[in-house]
Short mmCIF file of C-alpha atoms in Angstrom, two decimals:
data_model
loop_
_atom_site.label_atom_id
_atom_site.label_comp_id
_atom_site.label_asym_id
_atom_site.label_seq_id
_atom_site.Cartn_x
_atom_site.Cartn_y
_atom_site.Cartn_z
CA MET D 12 11.30 19.65 -8.68
CA ALA D 13 10.81 16.75 -6.50
CA LEU D 14 7.40 15.09 -5.88
CA ILE D 15 6.49 13.86 -2.53
CA ALA D 16 7.88 10.26 -1.91
CA PRO D 17 5.64 7.31 -2.49
CA HIS D 18 4.45 5.39 0.76
CA GLY D 19 7.17 3.40 2.26
CA ALA D 20 9.39 3.40 -0.84
CA SER D 21 11.52 5.72 -2.74
CA GLU D 22 9.66 5.13 -5.92
CA LEU D 23 6.43 3.58 -6.93
CA ARG D 24 6.46 -0.10 -7.20
CA PRO D 25 3.41 -1.01 -9.58
CA LEU D 26 2.70 -4.76 -9.93
CA ILE D 27 1.45 -4.44 -13.50
CA VAL D 28 3.74 -6.54 -15.93
CA ASN D 29 5.16 -5.29 -19.47
CA ASP D 30 3.86 -6.89 -22.48
CA ALA D 31 6.58 -9.45 -22.87
CA ARG D 32 5.94 -10.71 -19.29
CA ARG D 33 2.19 -10.56 -19.75
CA ALA D 34 2.50 -13.01 -22.62
CA GLU D 35 4.75 -15.39 -20.44
CA LEU D 36 2.19 -15.33 -17.67
CA GLU D 37 -0.76 -15.90 -20.08
CA ALA D 38 0.97 -19.00 -21.37
CA GLU D 39 1.95 -20.19 -18.04
CA ALA D 40 -1.64 -19.64 -16.68
CA LEU D 41 -2.82 -22.30 -19.21
CA THR D 42 -0.91 -24.76 -17.16
CA LEU D 43 -1.88 -23.53 -13.74
CA PRO D 44 -4.90 -23.99 -11.46
CA SER D 45 -6.95 -21.04 -11.30
CA MET D 46 -9.52 -19.61 -9.01
CA MET D 47 -11.89 -16.86 -9.80
CA VAL D 48 -11.33 -14.02 -6.87
CA SER D 49 -13.85 -12.01 -5.09
CA SER D 50 -14.62 -8.41 -6.28
CA ALA D 51 -12.68 -7.07 -3.42
CA ALA D 52 -9.69 -9.11 -4.10
CA ALA D 53 -9.78 -8.00 -7.67
CA ALA D 54 -10.00 -4.47 -6.70
CA ASN D 55 -6.94 -4.79 -4.60
CA ALA D 56 -4.99 -6.45 -7.42
CA VAL D 57 -6.08 -3.45 -9.69
CA MET D 58 -4.74 -0.96 -6.96
CA MET D 59 -1.47 -2.99 -6.61
CA GLY D 60 -1.22 -3.12 -10.35
CA ALA D 61 -1.76 0.59 -10.68
CA GLY D 62 1.08 1.55 -8.12
CA TYR D 63 -1.65 2.94 -5.73
CA PHE D 64 -0.83 0.34 -3.04
CA THR D 65 2.92 0.80 -3.21
CA PRO D 66 4.94 -0.87 -1.58
CA LEU D 67 2.82 -3.84 -1.22
CA ARG D 68 4.00 -6.87 -3.02
CA GLY D 69 1.00 -8.99 -2.96
CA TYR D 70 -1.77 -10.21 -0.64
CA MET D 71 -1.29 -10.19 3.00
CA ASN D 72 -1.07 -13.11 5.16
CA ARG D 73 -3.12 -13.41 8.34
CA ALA D 74 -0.67 -11.82 10.60
CA ASP D 75 -0.25 -8.93 8.31
CA ALA D 76 -4.09 -8.38 7.91
CA LEU D 77 -4.36 -8.52 11.70
CA GLN D 78 -1.30 -6.61 12.78
CA TRP D 79 -2.20 -2.92 12.71
CA PRO D 80 -5.35 -3.41 14.81
CA LYS D 81 -4.26 -6.13 16.94
CA ILE D 82 -0.58 -5.74 17.86
CA CYS D 83 -0.09 -1.99 17.49
CA LYS D 84 -1.75 -0.37 20.62
CA PRO D 85 -0.53 2.43 20.87
CA LEU D 86 0.50 2.44 17.30
CA THR D 87 3.50 4.56 17.76
CA ALA D 88 4.94 2.02 20.00
CA CYS D 89 5.22 -0.58 17.21
CA PHE D 90 6.20 1.64 14.51
CA GLY D 91 9.39 3.35 15.07
CA PRO D 92 11.34 5.69 12.54
CA PHE D 93 10.82 4.38 8.97
CA PRO D 94 13.93 2.80 7.53
CA TRP D 95 13.06 4.03 4.07
CA MET Q 49 5.44 -8.97 3.33
CA GLN Q 50 6.76 -5.65 4.50
CA THR Q 51 3.65 -5.04 6.94
CA ALA Q 52 5.37 -7.51 9.19
CA ASP Q 53 8.46 -5.34 9.15
CA GLY Q 54 6.55 -2.48 10.37
CA LEU Q 55 5.03 -0.81 7.26
CA PHE Q 56 2.04 1.18 8.22
CA TRP Q 57 -0.92 0.04 6.22
CA PRO Q 58 -4.48 0.94 7.25
CA VAL Q 59 -6.63 -1.88 6.01
CA PRO Q 60 -6.11 -5.51 5.38
CA VAL Q 61 -5.28 -6.18 1.43
CA VAL Q 62 -6.19 -9.76 1.41
CA ASN Q 63 -7.37 -12.61 -0.99
CA LEU Q 64 -10.14 -14.31 0.76
CA ALA Q 65 -11.77 -17.40 -0.55
CA GLU Q 66 -13.72 -20.44 0.39
CA SER Q 67 -10.62 -22.67 -0.34
CA CYS Q 68 -7.30 -22.70 -2.25
CA PRO Q 69 -7.05 -24.94 -5.22
CA VAL Q 70 -3.10 -25.08 -4.72
CA GLU Q 71 -0.65 -25.72 -1.90
CA ALA Q 72 1.64 -23.14 -0.39
CA GLY Q 73 4.76 -22.72 -2.75
CA GLN Q 74 2.64 -23.19 -5.85
CA ARG Q 75 1.62 -20.80 -8.52
CA LEU Q 76 -2.08 -19.89 -8.95
CA ALA Q 77 -3.87 -17.97 -11.85
CA LEU Q 78 -6.36 -15.43 -10.63
CA THR Q 79 -9.27 -14.70 -12.71
CA ASP Q 80 -11.49 -11.59 -12.90
CA PRO Q 81 -15.14 -11.82 -11.52
CA ASN Q 82 -16.11 -8.50 -12.95
CA ARG Q 83 -15.54 -9.09 -16.70
CA GLU Q 84 -17.29 -11.25 -19.27
CA GLY Q 85 -15.66 -14.75 -19.53
CA HIS Q 86 -13.51 -14.06 -16.53
CA PRO Q 87 -10.19 -13.46 -18.11
CA LEU Q 88 -6.84 -13.75 -16.30
CA LEU Q 89 -6.23 -10.70 -13.96
CA ALA Q 90 -3.06 -11.86 -12.15
CA VAL Q 91 -0.82 -14.57 -11.25
CA MET Q 92 0.17 -15.31 -7.71
CA THR Q 93 2.88 -17.26 -5.89
CA VAL Q 94 0.90 -18.65 -3.00
CA ASP Q 95 3.23 -18.28 0.17
CA ALA Q 96 0.75 -19.17 2.74
CA ILE Q 97 -2.84 -20.70 3.12
CA GLU Q 98 -4.44 -19.86 6.58
CA THR Q 99 -7.85 -19.59 8.08
CA LEU Q 100 -9.51 -16.67 9.81
CA SER Q 101 -10.96 -17.59 13.04
CA ASP Q 102 -14.30 -16.06 14.43
CA ASP Q 103 -12.02 -13.87 16.82
CA ASP Q 104 -9.93 -12.76 13.78
CA VAL Q 105 -13.13 -11.86 11.76
CA ALA Q 106 -14.50 -9.90 14.79
CA THR Q 107 -11.07 -8.13 15.21
CA ILE Q 108 -11.05 -7.06 11.54
CA LEU Q 109 -14.55 -5.93 11.49
CA ASP Q 110 -14.24 -4.04 14.79
CA LYS Q 111 -11.08 -2.37 13.74
CA VAL Q 112 -11.72 -1.64 10.06
CA PHE Q 113 -15.49 -0.86 10.09
CA ARG Q 114 -16.14 -0.16 13.92
CA THR Q 115 -19.15 -2.25 13.73
CA ASP Q 116 -20.32 -5.86 12.91
CA ASP Q 117 -23.66 -4.94 11.82
CA PRO Q 118 -24.28 -7.07 8.67
CA GLU Q 119 -26.50 -4.34 7.43
CA HIS Q 120 -23.16 -2.16 7.03
CA PRO Q 121 -22.28 -2.68 3.27
CA GLY Q 122 -18.58 -2.94 3.93
CA VAL Q 123 -19.12 -5.62 6.63
CA ALA Q 124 -21.59 -7.44 4.26
CA ALA Q 125 -19.07 -7.55 1.43
CA PHE Q 126 -16.32 -8.57 3.75
CA SER Q 127 -18.44 -11.29 5.38
CA ALA Q 128 -19.62 -12.57 2.06
CA GLN Q 129 -16.01 -13.63 1.27
CA GLY Q 130 -14.59 -17.05 2.53
CA ARG Q 131 -12.28 -17.27 5.48
CA THR Q 132 -9.30 -18.76 3.68
CA VAL Q 133 -6.39 -16.31 3.55
CA ILE Q 134 -4.38 -16.81 0.44
CA SER Q 135 -1.30 -14.77 0.55
CA GLY Q 136 1.70 -14.11 -1.48
CA PRO Q 137 3.30 -11.84 -4.28
CA ILE Q 138 1.38 -11.26 -7.49
CA GLU Q 139 1.94 -10.06 -10.76
CA VAL Q 140 -0.86 -8.09 -12.43
CA LEU Q 141 -1.85 -8.43 -16.16
CA ASN Q 142 -4.33 -5.65 -16.54
CA TYR Q 143 -6.59 -3.02 -14.83
CA SER Q 144 -9.87 -5.19 -15.06
CA TYR Q 145 -12.62 -3.30 -16.55
CA PHE Q 146 -11.49 0.15 -15.67
CA GLU Q 147 -9.41 1.14 -18.66
CA GLU Q 148 -12.00 -0.09 -21.10
CA ASP Q 149 -15.00 1.37 -19.23
CA PHE Q 150 -13.43 4.67 -18.22
CA PRO Q 151 -10.87 5.43 -20.79
CA ASP Q 152 -10.81 9.10 -20.31
CA THR Q 153 -10.80 9.21 -16.59
CA PHE Q 154 -9.04 6.00 -15.31
CA ARG Q 155 -5.33 6.73 -14.40
CA THR Q 156 -2.70 4.83 -12.59
CA ALA Q 157 -0.55 6.23 -9.81
CA MET Q 158 2.41 6.29 -12.24
CA ALA Q 159 0.31 8.41 -14.87
CA ILE Q 160 -0.79 10.74 -12.31
CA ARG Q 161 2.67 11.49 -11.04
CA ALA Q 162 4.06 11.89 -14.40
CA GLU Q 163 1.45 14.41 -15.21
CA ILE Q 164 1.85 16.36 -11.86
CA ALA Q 165 5.65 16.46 -12.77
CA GLU Q 166 4.83 17.55 -16.23
CA ARG Q 167 2.61 20.31 -15.00
CA GLY Q 168 5.30 21.65 -12.62
CA TRP Q 169 3.08 21.20 -9.62
CA GLU Q 170 4.55 20.57 -6.12
CA ARG Q 171 1.78 21.09 -3.87
CA VAL Q 172 -1.09 18.97 -4.91
CA VAL Q 173 -4.51 18.68 -3.09
CA ALA Q 174 -6.64 15.63 -3.77
CA PHE Q 175 -10.42 15.53 -3.78
CA GLN Q 176 -12.19 12.46 -3.38
CA THR Q 177 -15.48 12.12 -5.10
CA ARG Q 178 -17.94 9.68 -6.87
CA ASN Q 179 -20.52 12.15 -7.69
CA PRO Q 180 -21.04 15.44 -9.80
CA MET Q 181 -19.58 18.50 -8.31
CA HIS Q 182 -21.82 21.33 -7.23
CA ARG Q 183 -20.79 24.69 -6.03
CA ALA Q 184 -20.12 23.72 -2.43
CA HIS Q 185 -17.47 21.00 -3.83
CA GLU Q 186 -16.21 23.51 -6.20
CA GLU Q 187 -15.49 26.15 -3.44
CA LEU Q 188 -14.15 23.46 -1.11
CA CYS Q 189 -11.44 22.67 -3.73
CA ARG Q 190 -10.75 26.42 -4.05
CA MET Q 191 -10.58 27.02 -0.34
CA ALA Q 192 -8.15 24.09 0.14
CA MET Q 193 -5.98 25.32 -2.85
CA GLU Q 194 -5.86 28.69 -1.30
CA ASP Q 195 -5.30 27.92 2.30
CA LEU Q 196 -2.67 25.48 1.33
CA SER Q 197 -1.10 27.69 -1.45
CA ALA Q 198 -1.41 24.58 -3.58
CA ASP Q 199 -0.31 24.47 -7.29
CA GLY Q 200 -3.21 22.29 -8.21
CA VAL Q 201 -6.10 19.99 -7.24
CA LEU Q 202 -6.44 16.22 -8.22
CA ILE Q 203 -10.18 15.49 -8.66
CA HIS Q 204 -9.79 11.91 -8.08
CA MET Q 205 -12.87 9.84 -8.73
CA LEU Q 206 -13.83 6.48 -7.44
CA LEU Q 207 -14.82 4.34 -10.55
CA GLY Q 208 -16.87 1.23 -10.21
CA LYS Q 209 -19.75 -0.69 -11.24
CA LEU Q 210 -22.95 1.38 -11.35
CA LYS Q 211 -25.40 0.91 -8.77
CA SER Q 212 -29.06 1.89 -9.48
CA GLY Q 213 -29.57 5.77 -9.10
CA ASP Q 214 -25.88 6.25 -9.87
CA ILE Q 215 -25.10 8.73 -12.58
CA PRO Q 216 -23.25 7.25 -15.44
CA ALA Q 217 -19.46 8.14 -15.56
CA ASP Q 218 -19.59 9.90 -18.90
CA VAL Q 219 -22.31 12.38 -17.61
CA ARG Q 220 -20.57 12.74 -14.23
CA ASP Q 221 -17.18 13.41 -15.96
CA ALA Q 222 -18.67 15.81 -18.53
CA SER Q 223 -20.26 17.90 -15.94
CA ILE Q 224 -16.98 17.98 -13.81
CA ARG Q 225 -14.97 18.83 -16.88
CA LYS Q 226 -17.34 21.60 -17.65
CA MET Q 227 -17.12 23.07 -14.24
CA VAL Q 228 -13.26 22.91 -14.43
CA ASP Q 229 -13.05 24.54 -17.83
CA LEU Q 230 -15.33 27.51 -16.93
CA TYR Q 231 -14.58 28.13 -13.43
CA PHE Q 232 -10.86 27.21 -12.57
CA PRO Q 233 -7.73 28.76 -13.94
CA PRO Q 234 -5.94 26.72 -16.69
CA ASN Q 235 -3.43 24.24 -15.36
CA SER Q 236 -4.96 24.14 -11.92
CA VAL Q 237 -7.12 20.92 -11.90
CA MET Q 238 -6.67 17.39 -13.24
CA VAL Q 239 -9.79 15.20 -13.43
CA THR Q 240 -8.90 11.71 -12.93
CA GLY Q 241 -10.26 8.40 -11.50
CA TYR Q 242 -9.08 5.05 -9.80
CA GLY Q 243 -10.56 1.66 -9.64
CA PHE Q 244 -11.56 0.24 -6.42
CA ASP Q 245 -14.49 -1.33 -4.41
CA MET Q 246 -15.50 1.22 -1.77
CA LEU Q 247 -15.21 -0.26 1.58
CA TYR Q 248 -17.39 2.26 3.27
CA ALA Q 249 -15.12 2.06 6.15
CA GLY Q 250 -15.28 5.84 6.99
CA PRO Q 251 -12.08 6.68 9.06
CA ARG Q 252 -10.07 3.78 8.05
CA GLU Q 253 -10.86 4.33 4.40
CA ALA Q 254 -9.94 7.95 4.69
CA VAL Q 255 -6.41 6.60 5.88
CA LEU Q 256 -6.14 4.42 2.94
CA HIS Q 257 -7.24 7.34 0.74
CA ALA Q 258 -4.39 9.40 2.32
CA VAL Q 259 -1.83 6.47 1.42
CA PHE Q 260 -2.81 6.08 -2.08
CA ARG Q 261 -2.88 9.73 -2.81
CA GLN Q 262 0.52 10.01 -1.49
CA ASN Q 263 1.34 7.22 -3.80
CA ALA Q 264 -0.27 9.30 -6.52
CA GLY Q 265 2.01 12.33 -5.84
CA CYS Q 266 -0.40 14.27 -3.81
CA THR Q 267 0.85 16.37 -0.84
CA HIS Q 268 -2.70 16.93 0.68
CA LEU Q 269 -5.90 15.14 0.81
CA ILE Q 270 -9.30 17.01 1.65
CA VAL Q 271 -11.16 15.01 4.28
CA GLY Q 272 -14.55 16.42 4.94
CA ARG Q 273 -17.62 15.46 7.16
CA ASP Q 274 -18.12 11.65 7.22
CA HIS Q 275 -15.56 10.88 4.57
CA ALA Q 276 -16.10 7.52 3.06
CA GLY Q 277 -18.95 6.88 5.59
CA VAL Q 278 -22.36 5.36 5.29
CA GLY Q 279 -25.39 5.68 7.15
CA SER Q 280 -24.84 6.92 10.71
CA TYR Q 281 -21.95 4.49 11.56
CA TYR Q 282 -19.32 7.18 12.08
CA GLY Q 283 -19.08 10.46 13.91
CA GLY Q 284 -18.99 13.59 11.52
CA PHE Q 285 -15.18 14.16 12.17
CA ASP Q 286 -13.98 10.71 12.94
CA ALA Q 287 -12.37 10.50 9.58
CA GLN Q 288 -10.25 13.54 10.75
CA THR Q 289 -9.50 12.60 14.28
CA ILE Q 290 -8.26 9.15 13.37
CA PHE Q 291 -5.24 10.74 11.84
CA ASP Q 292 -4.42 12.17 15.23
CA GLU Q 293 -5.44 9.06 17.19
CA GLU Q 294 -4.29 6.06 15.17
CA VAL Q 295 -1.81 7.14 12.46
CA PRO Q 296 1.67 7.00 14.06
CA GLU Q 297 3.68 10.20 13.69
CA GLY Q 298 5.87 10.08 10.57
CA ALA Q 299 3.97 7.28 8.97
CA LEU Q 300 2.44 9.51 6.24
CA ALA Q 301 4.10 12.25 4.42
CA LEU Q 302 0.66 13.54 2.98
CA GLU Q 303 -1.21 15.90 5.29
CA ILE Q 304 -4.95 16.17 5.34
CA TYR Q 305 -7.07 19.40 4.85
CA ARG Q 306 -9.74 19.28 7.42
CA ALA Q 307 -12.97 20.45 6.04
CA ASP Q 308 -16.53 20.81 7.22
CA HIS Q 309 -19.68 20.87 5.07
CA THR Q 310 -19.72 23.93 2.63
CA ALA Q 311 -22.78 25.83 1.57
CA PHE Q 312 -23.86 29.04 0.04
CA SER Q 313 -24.40 31.62 2.58
CA LYS Q 314 -27.39 34.07 1.80
CA LYS Q 315 -25.85 36.52 4.44
CA LEU Q 316 -22.16 36.57 3.12
CA ASP Q 317 -23.13 35.99 -0.44
CA ARG Q 318 -20.53 33.33 -1.02
CA VAL Q 319 -20.00 29.72 -0.19
CA VAL Q 320 -18.41 29.20 3.32
CA MET Q 321 -17.44 26.23 5.46
CA MET Q 322 -20.26 25.87 7.91
CA ARG Q 323 -17.92 25.69 10.94
CA ASP Q 324 -16.83 29.18 10.00
CA ALA Q 325 -20.30 30.60 10.25
CA PRO Q 326 -21.33 29.78 13.70
CA ASP Q 327 -23.93 32.86 13.81
CA HIS Q 328 -25.79 31.15 10.86
CA SER Q 329 -28.97 29.28 11.11
CA PRO Q 330 -29.84 26.49 8.49
CA ASP Q 331 -32.18 29.03 6.83
CA ASP Q 332 -29.23 31.21 6.12
CA PHE Q 333 -27.59 28.73 3.84
CA VAL Q 334 -28.84 27.44 0.50
CA LEU Q 335 -29.40 23.79 1.15
CA LEU Q 336 -30.94 21.15 -0.96
CA SER Q 337 -31.36 17.56 -0.26
CA GLY Q 338 -29.92 15.13 -2.87
CA THR Q 339 -33.53 13.97 -3.35
CA LYS Q 340 -34.86 17.43 -3.94
CA VAL Q 341 -31.95 17.99 -6.39
CA ARG Q 342 -32.65 14.89 -8.29
CA GLU Q 343 -36.27 15.71 -8.58
CA MET Q 344 -35.65 19.22 -9.85
CA LEU Q 345 -33.14 18.14 -12.42
CA GLY Q 346 -35.56 15.42 -13.60
CA GLN Q 347 -38.21 18.09 -14.13
CA GLY Q 348 -35.76 20.27 -16.04
CA ILE Q 349 -35.67 22.88 -13.31
CA ALA Q 350 -32.16 24.16 -12.68
CA PRO Q 351 -31.22 24.23 -9.00
CA PRO Q 352 -30.43 27.89 -7.85
CA PRO Q 353 -26.96 28.97 -9.17
CA GLU Q 354 -25.73 29.34 -5.75
CA PHE Q 355 -26.21 25.69 -5.53
CA SER Q 356 -25.29 24.52 -8.91
CA ARG Q 357 -23.30 26.22 -11.85
CA PRO Q 358 -25.92 26.58 -14.50
CA GLU Q 359 -23.65 24.82 -17.10
CA VAL Q 360 -23.44 21.85 -14.78
CA ALA Q 361 -26.99 21.77 -14.24
CA GLU Q 362 -27.54 21.70 -17.97
CA ILE Q 363 -25.74 18.56 -18.44
CA LEU Q 364 -27.40 16.91 -15.37
CA MET Q 365 -30.89 18.14 -16.47
CA ALA Q 366 -30.35 16.56 -20.03
CA TYR Q 367 -29.48 13.10 -18.40
CA TYR Q 368 -32.29 12.93 -16.05
CA GLN Q 369 -34.74 14.16 -18.40
CA GLU Q 370 -33.69 11.56 -20.99
CA ILE Q 371 -33.67 8.59 -18.37
CA ASP Q 372 -37.14 9.93 -17.10
CA GLY Q 373 -38.61 10.15 -20.51
CA THR Q 374 -39.81 13.46 -20.20
CA THR Q 375 -39.27 16.70 -22.08
CA ALA Q 376 -39.00 19.99 -20.39
CA SER Q 377 -41.61 22.53 -21.85
#
């Protein structure tokens, strides 16, 4: 029985890492500059980690953040058939 | 990012800050504002560092929230962030406080999909809530299930930090699980939750809800009156009509189940969708305000069974009486 396909992808793309990668990142982070993110940005990270925001790969840039409202009017003209 | 390639995505997913401590191309550790000691949450490769102009902010507020009123909680939260847009791919180390604080309820989209498959469901209706469920909500889930010939309902709770007046997660969960155990057939309901900061963006948030329920394996989402709204910023059915007006055809595989308020009809002796009872006056329904229900529960008075299942009321009364420091005689 096939479940409904994820959004914009054939399978979920959770951004959570496995234990081995987590250990690498924890070590790397000790050498990196760090910033405490806003609660909203943290919530976005959790949703991307948990697969809910598939297929996003990370935080959007300015153009992406503005695109749907700004460019796509009417929206159907901007988004043709989906390639996935 | 795929959004530039034409991916449909309803809200900006951004990391906004006052400034960025690294340059584009460098790696950056992101720490968690919501946990003690601010542990590492994610590591990012910074692709670009840009600034939102006043026009950009105005556009985002208008399109996402349909208002720039600083009193709107979503507008306030957005505006309290900086204007620096730090973009790029991330790797996530943990689910912040959600796993620890809500171990019985927090689920990833992966876990929900796996459980749906294991249960052998195909048509699954998602129900969004952050509150205990009374008869009206219970019957709404049942109506949606029947109308859609669905195999099951995913009760999907928004989990987050408590605000004053919120019912704690364990009490809310216990009351919902009790309702499911007693009043739904076996293998027809999953009780789960997800961790997010509510935007209060009404219609636009309803579309986001649809996207991530599809990712969780649901075929339908119940969208009722004023879904994800706040105050009187949005029209009663804006969160439904946005799917006709602003979501490109074919962009979502999930469909919405359009609901109205539900309430118990004294005339018909059952819970009905109010739009299906145009001959009714408000007096024909069993209606109680949230404030009234809270008051009754605190005094140890169970709301009428047409409004709350007695077993649900019992759990909520026990909680409120405890925090009110009173005992029912």
